[in-house]
């Protein structure tokens, strides 16, 4: 492979021939044509949508610029053999830290989701030195961020079909393409709200975790599950904060806590620009669905697991204008920070408070004993 083609291929601008469909070479060449190019991080706009090539470049540059706290890691490869990278944001520490996971863009057409993942990373890195709350989080927590889960599908929305939802895997001898990756996790797989017909939008795949993208994420999460406190997956649209479950009317063991944390996040979100978000389990306020990453994460023991359905309520739907990126990201950031605040308070403030209470009781008993002498 020539150096230039190799670079374009790595950046996700080209797709290897013969994988999936008969798009023409002209369409492949179109993938290499992005919007106005940018040359360095200082000129990167967080208020517009970026093609995958630019997001790859952004990840590389941001991990280089902030290498004291950001590292880029290979998670796996997509069906069309593109690298899936995640960013780890971590303050150097000798202490064992817990993990917050966030992924965006599991559904290709939901462009506002990857835009938010980038915004989140930017906000953390710009503010952790001066913002006491963010710095406090980073003393105990590492952030793992997957900016684009469904890379093949995302690229396809830029080149061929803006409203494409699924991945780009080939099925039924090339008669249909793509799996709904959020129906492919091993959470009551394909029992409800999913289809075994590969032509359907909610095609659940050929089996639980059959897709390379799902397998890469699930394997990684399983390897870290003892340390992951919160699993956040960003979607659009509908303005919802969804908690488990989608495949059953039964509630998670900490359902009330999940509701309270979600409602507090929705309040923080509304305070920014007045947007109203509903909070509840998917089966209660949206629809029944099986095989979702959110439900799977809760099933394997991750205590806090949420799906955020970002703006809007259907006026623009999946084609949310760039003019709304900033406001959407600002309010969503407030909501996510609210969730993180509650996670932090539960696992550290309560523990330290418990230790202080125990110490106070011992001290009180000593004082009482001294008075008896």
PDB file of N, CA, C and O in Angstrom, residues 241-245 251-267 277-285 298 303-306 308 338-339 342:
ATOM      1  N   UNK A 241     -33.090  10.650  29.692  1.00  0.00           N
ATOM      2  CA  UNK A 241     -32.026   9.991  30.453  1.00  0.00           C
ATOM      3  C   UNK A 241     -32.589   8.635  30.840  1.00  0.00           C
ATOM      4  O   UNK A 241     -33.487   8.534  31.682  1.00  0.00           O
ATOM      5  N   UNK A 242     -32.094   7.599  30.174  1.00  0.00           N
ATOM      6  CA  UNK A 242     -32.656   6.257  30.313  1.00  0.00           C
ATOM      7  C   UNK A 242     -31.787   5.391  31.210  1.00  0.00           C
ATOM      8  O   UNK A 242     -30.565   5.401  31.116  1.00  0.00           O
ATOM      9  N   UNK A 243     -32.445   4.638  32.070  1.00  0.00           N
ATOM     10  CA  UNK A 243     -31.750   3.702  32.927  1.00  0.00           C
ATOM     11  C   UNK A 243     -32.294   2.299  32.665  1.00  0.00           C
ATOM     12  O   UNK A 243     -33.317   2.142  31.989  1.00  0.00           O
ATOM     13  N   UNK A 244     -31.620   1.275  33.158  1.00  0.00           N
ATOM     14  CA  UNK A 244     -32.106  -0.092  32.924  1.00  0.00           C
ATOM     15  C   UNK A 244     -33.507  -0.284  33.550  1.00  0.00           C
ATOM     16  O   UNK A 244     -33.814   0.338  34.565  1.00  0.00           O
ATOM     17  N   UNK A 245     -34.380  -1.081  32.928  1.00  0.00           N
ATOM     18  CA  UNK A 245     -34.064  -1.976  31.818  1.00  0.00           C
ATOM     19  C   UNK A 245     -34.943  -1.682  30.618  1.00  0.00           C
ATOM     20  O   UNK A 245     -35.979  -1.025  30.745  1.00  0.00           O
ATOM     21  N   UNK A 251     -37.059  -4.014  37.758  1.00  0.00           N
ATOM     22  CA  UNK A 251     -36.180  -2.873  37.967  1.00  0.00           C
ATOM     23  C   UNK A 251     -34.815  -3.325  38.483  1.00  0.00           C
ATOM     24  O   UNK A 251     -34.701  -4.375  39.128  1.00  0.00           O
ATOM     25  N   UNK A 252     -33.812  -2.516  38.221  1.00  0.00           N
ATOM     26  CA  UNK A 252     -32.488  -2.774  38.770  1.00  0.00           C
ATOM     27  C   UNK A 252     -32.568  -2.691  40.297  1.00  0.00           C
ATOM     28  O   UNK A 252     -33.433  -2.009  40.853  1.00  0.00           O
ATOM     29  N   UNK A 253     -31.655  -3.372  40.967  1.00  0.00           N
ATOM     30  CA  UNK A 253     -31.680  -3.396  42.434  1.00  0.00           C
ATOM     31  C   UNK A 253     -31.525  -2.005  43.034  1.00  0.00           C
ATOM     32  O   UNK A 253     -32.033  -1.731  44.128  1.00  0.00           O
ATOM     33  N   UNK A 254     -30.865  -1.104  42.318  1.00  0.00           N
ATOM     34  CA  UNK A 254     -30.687   0.275  42.791  1.00  0.00           C
ATOM     35  C   UNK A 254     -31.508   1.257  41.956  1.00  0.00           C
ATOM     36  O   UNK A 254     -31.085   2.392  41.717  1.00  0.00           O
ATOM     37  N   UNK A 255     -32.696   0.810  41.524  1.00  0.00           N
ATOM     38  CA  UNK A 255     -33.528   1.617  40.625  1.00  0.00           C
ATOM     39  C   UNK A 255     -33.817   3.002  41.193  1.00  0.00           C
ATOM     40  O   UNK A 255     -33.699   4.010  40.478  1.00  0.00           O
ATOM     41  N   UNK A 256     -34.208   3.070  42.451  1.00  0.00           N
ATOM     42  CA  UNK A 256     -34.555   4.375  43.034  1.00  0.00           C
ATOM     43  C   UNK A 256     -33.360   5.319  43.042  1.00  0.00           C
ATOM     44  O   UNK A 256     -33.498   6.518  42.791  1.00  0.00           O
ATOM     45  N   UNK A 257     -32.200   4.785  43.339  1.00  0.00           N
ATOM     46  CA  UNK A 257     -30.981   5.595  43.317  1.00  0.00           C
ATOM     47  C   UNK A 257     -30.694   6.082  41.897  1.00  0.00           C
ATOM     48  O   UNK A 257     -30.357   7.261  41.689  1.00  0.00           O
ATOM     49  N   UNK A 258     -30.845   5.210  40.917  1.00  0.00           N
ATOM     50  CA  UNK A 258     -30.626   5.591  39.522  1.00  0.00           C
ATOM     51  C   UNK A 258     -31.596   6.687  39.100  1.00  0.00           C
ATOM     52  O   UNK A 258     -31.219   7.628  38.387  1.00  0.00           O
ATOM     53  N   UNK A 259     -32.841   6.583  39.539  1.00  0.00           N
ATOM     54  CA  UNK A 259     -33.835   7.617  39.237  1.00  0.00           C
ATOM     55  C   UNK A 259     -33.429   8.947  39.864  1.00  0.00           C
ATOM     56  O   UNK A 259     -33.456   9.999  39.213  1.00  0.00           O
ATOM     57  N   UNK A 260     -33.046   8.920  41.122  1.00  0.00           N
ATOM     58  CA  UNK A 260     -32.675  10.156  41.827  1.00  0.00           C
ATOM     59  C   UNK A 260     -31.478  10.830  41.181  1.00  0.00           C
ATOM     60  O   UNK A 260     -31.473  12.053  40.968  1.00  0.00           O
ATOM     61  N   UNK A 261     -30.466  10.051  40.851  1.00  0.00           N
ATOM     62  CA  UNK A 261     -29.271  10.599  40.204  1.00  0.00           C
ATOM     63  C   UNK A 261     -29.633  11.161  38.827  1.00  0.00           C
ATOM     64  O   UNK A 261     -29.188  12.247  38.433  1.00  0.00           O
ATOM     65  N   UNK A 262     -30.477  10.446  38.092  1.00  0.00           N
ATOM     66  CA  UNK A 262     -30.911  10.904  36.774  1.00  0.00           C
ATOM     67  C   UNK A 262     -31.728  12.177  36.846  1.00  0.00           C
ATOM     68  O   UNK A 262     -31.560  13.091  36.027  1.00  0.00           O
ATOM     69  N   UNK A 263     -32.630  12.257  37.810  1.00  0.00           N
ATOM     70  CA  UNK A 263     -33.461  13.461  37.947  1.00  0.00           C
ATOM     71  C   UNK A 263     -32.624  14.680  38.330  1.00  0.00           C
ATOM     72  O   UNK A 263     -32.876  15.793  37.840  1.00  0.00           O
ATOM     73  N   UNK A 264     -31.646  14.473  39.189  1.00  0.00           N
ATOM     74  CA  UNK A 264     -30.749  15.569  39.547  1.00  0.00           C
ATOM     75  C   UNK A 264     -29.968  16.035  38.311  1.00  0.00           C
ATOM     76  O   UNK A 264     -29.767  17.241  38.102  1.00  0.00           O
ATOM     77  N   UNK A 265     -29.547  15.084  37.475  1.00  0.00           N
ATOM     78  CA  UNK A 265     -28.834  15.425  36.243  1.00  0.00           C
ATOM     79  C   UNK A 265     -29.741  16.202  35.293  1.00  0.00           C
ATOM     80  O   UNK A 265     -29.315  17.178  34.658  1.00  0.00           O
ATOM     81  N   UNK A 266     -31.005  15.786  35.186  1.00  0.00           N
ATOM     82  CA  UNK A 266     -31.954  16.483  34.317  1.00  0.00           C
ATOM     83  C   UNK A 266     -32.202  17.910  34.802  1.00  0.00           C
ATOM     84  O   UNK A 266     -32.362  18.838  33.999  1.00  0.00           O
ATOM     85  N   UNK A 267     -32.211  18.104  36.105  1.00  0.00           N
ATOM     86  CA  UNK A 267     -32.377  19.448  36.672  1.00  0.00           C
ATOM     87  C   UNK A 267     -31.180  20.326  36.340  1.00  0.00           C
ATOM     88  O   UNK A 267     -31.332  21.497  35.964  1.00  0.00           O
ATOM     89  N   UNK A 277     -35.739  17.178  29.992  1.00  0.00           N
ATOM     90  CA  UNK A 277     -35.420  15.771  29.750  1.00  0.00           C
ATOM     91  C   UNK A 277     -36.250  14.904  30.688  1.00  0.00           C
ATOM     92  O   UNK A 277     -36.379  15.214  31.874  1.00  0.00           O
ATOM     93  N   UNK A 278     -36.799  13.818  30.163  1.00  0.00           N
ATOM     94  CA  UNK A 278     -37.494  12.833  30.984  1.00  0.00           C
ATOM     95  C   UNK A 278     -36.485  11.822  31.504  1.00  0.00           C
ATOM     96  O   UNK A 278     -35.472  11.538  30.858  1.00  0.00           O
ATOM     97  N   UNK A 279     -36.781  11.273  32.676  1.00  0.00           N
ATOM     98  CA  UNK A 279     -35.896  10.287  33.306  1.00  0.00           C
ATOM     99  C   UNK A 279     -36.699   9.030  33.613  1.00  0.00           C
ATOM    100  O   UNK A 279     -37.803   9.106  34.180  1.00  0.00           O
ATOM    101  N   UNK A 280     -36.159   7.883  33.245  1.00  0.00           N
ATOM    102  CA  UNK A 280     -36.839   6.626  33.570  1.00  0.00           C
ATOM    103  C   UNK A 280     -36.215   5.462  32.836  1.00  0.00           C
ATOM    104  O   UNK A 280     -35.298   5.628  32.018  1.00  0.00           O
ATOM    105  N   UNK A 281     -36.717   4.274  33.121  1.00  0.00           N
ATOM    106  CA  UNK A 281     -36.218   3.093  32.414  1.00  0.00           C
ATOM    107  C   UNK A 281     -36.749   3.101  30.990  1.00  0.00           C
ATOM    108  O   UNK A 281     -37.825   3.640  30.710  1.00  0.00           O
ATOM    109  N   UNK A 282     -35.998   2.487  30.100  1.00  0.00           N
ATOM    110  CA  UNK A 282     -36.366   2.488  28.682  1.00  0.00           C
ATOM    111  C   UNK A 282     -37.751   1.902  28.459  1.00  0.00           C
ATOM    112  O   UNK A 282     -38.563   2.434  27.698  1.00  0.00           O
ATOM    113  N   UNK A 283     -38.052   0.815  29.147  1.00  0.00           N
ATOM    114  CA  UNK A 283     -39.331   0.149  28.941  1.00  0.00           C
ATOM    115  C   UNK A 283     -40.496   1.013  29.423  1.00  0.00           C
ATOM    116  O   UNK A 283     -41.618   0.890  28.935  1.00  0.00           O
ATOM    117  N   UNK A 284     -40.230   1.921  30.360  1.00  0.00           N
ATOM    118  CA  UNK A 284     -41.288   2.772  30.915  1.00  0.00           C
ATOM    119  C   UNK A 284     -41.536   4.039  30.110  1.00  0.00           C
ATOM    120  O   UNK A 284     -42.680   4.463  29.955  1.00  0.00           O
ATOM    121  N   UNK A 285     -40.480   4.678  29.611  1.00  0.00           N
ATOM    122  CA  UNK A 285     -40.679   5.994  28.986  1.00  0.00           C
ATOM    123  C   UNK A 285     -40.284   6.057  27.512  1.00  0.00           C
ATOM    124  O   UNK A 285     -40.468   7.081  26.867  1.00  0.00           O
ATOM    125  N   UNK A 298     -25.288  -2.898  33.309  1.00  0.00           N
ATOM    126  CA  UNK A 298     -25.877  -3.053  34.652  1.00  0.00           C
ATOM    127  C   UNK A 298     -25.923  -4.526  35.035  1.00  0.00           C
ATOM    128  O   UNK A 298     -25.696  -4.884  36.202  1.00  0.00           O
ATOM    129  N   UNK A 303     -22.655  -0.344  38.659  1.00  0.00           N
ATOM    130  CA  UNK A 303     -23.800   0.186  39.432  1.00  0.00           C
ATOM    131  C   UNK A 303     -24.592   1.296  38.760  1.00  0.00           C
ATOM    132  O   UNK A 303     -25.814   1.344  38.871  1.00  0.00           O
ATOM    133  N   UNK A 304     -23.894   2.203  38.069  1.00  0.00           N
ATOM    134  CA  UNK A 304     -24.583   3.310  37.408  1.00  0.00           C
ATOM    135  C   UNK A 304     -24.463   3.136  35.890  1.00  0.00           C
ATOM    136  O   UNK A 304     -23.360   3.096  35.353  1.00  0.00           O
ATOM    137  N   UNK A 305     -25.597   3.035  35.219  1.00  0.00           N
ATOM    138  CA  UNK A 305     -25.587   2.830  33.768  1.00  0.00           C
ATOM    139  C   UNK A 305     -26.725   3.629  33.146  1.00  0.00           C
ATOM    140  O   UNK A 305     -27.893   3.433  33.505  1.00  0.00           O
ATOM    141  N   UNK A 306     -26.369   4.539  32.234  1.00  0.00           N
ATOM    142  CA  UNK A 306     -27.349   5.437  31.637  1.00  0.00           C
ATOM    143  C   UNK A 306     -27.150   5.567  30.132  1.00  0.00           C
ATOM    144  O   UNK A 306     -26.016   5.584  29.636  1.00  0.00           O
ATOM    145  N   UNK A 308     -28.040   8.483  27.436  1.00  0.00           N
ATOM    146  CA  UNK A 308     -28.509   9.849  27.220  1.00  0.00           C
ATOM    147  C   UNK A 308     -28.992   9.969  25.781  1.00  0.00           C
ATOM    148  O   UNK A 308     -28.227   9.713  24.848  1.00  0.00           O
ATOM    149  N   UNK A 338     -23.101  16.288  36.942  1.00  0.00           N
ATOM    150  CA  UNK A 338     -23.999  16.011  38.058  1.00  0.00           C
ATOM    151  C   UNK A 338     -23.979  14.521  38.404  1.00  0.00           C
ATOM    152  O   UNK A 338     -23.910  14.142  39.585  1.00  0.00           O
ATOM    153  N   UNK A 339     -24.022  13.666  37.385  1.00  0.00           N
ATOM    154  CA  UNK A 339     -23.939  12.222  37.613  1.00  0.00           C
ATOM    155  C   UNK A 339     -22.609  11.870  38.282  1.00  0.00           C
ATOM    156  O   UNK A 339     -22.566  11.121  39.271  1.00  0.00           O
ATOM    157  N   UNK A 342     -22.530  12.693  41.947  1.00  0.00           N
ATOM    158  CA  UNK A 342     -23.228  11.726  42.785  1.00  0.00           C
ATOM    159  C   UNK A 342     -22.438  10.430  42.938  1.00  0.00           C
ATOM    160  O   UNK A 342     -22.403   9.836  44.019  1.00  0.00           O
TER     161      UNK A 342
END
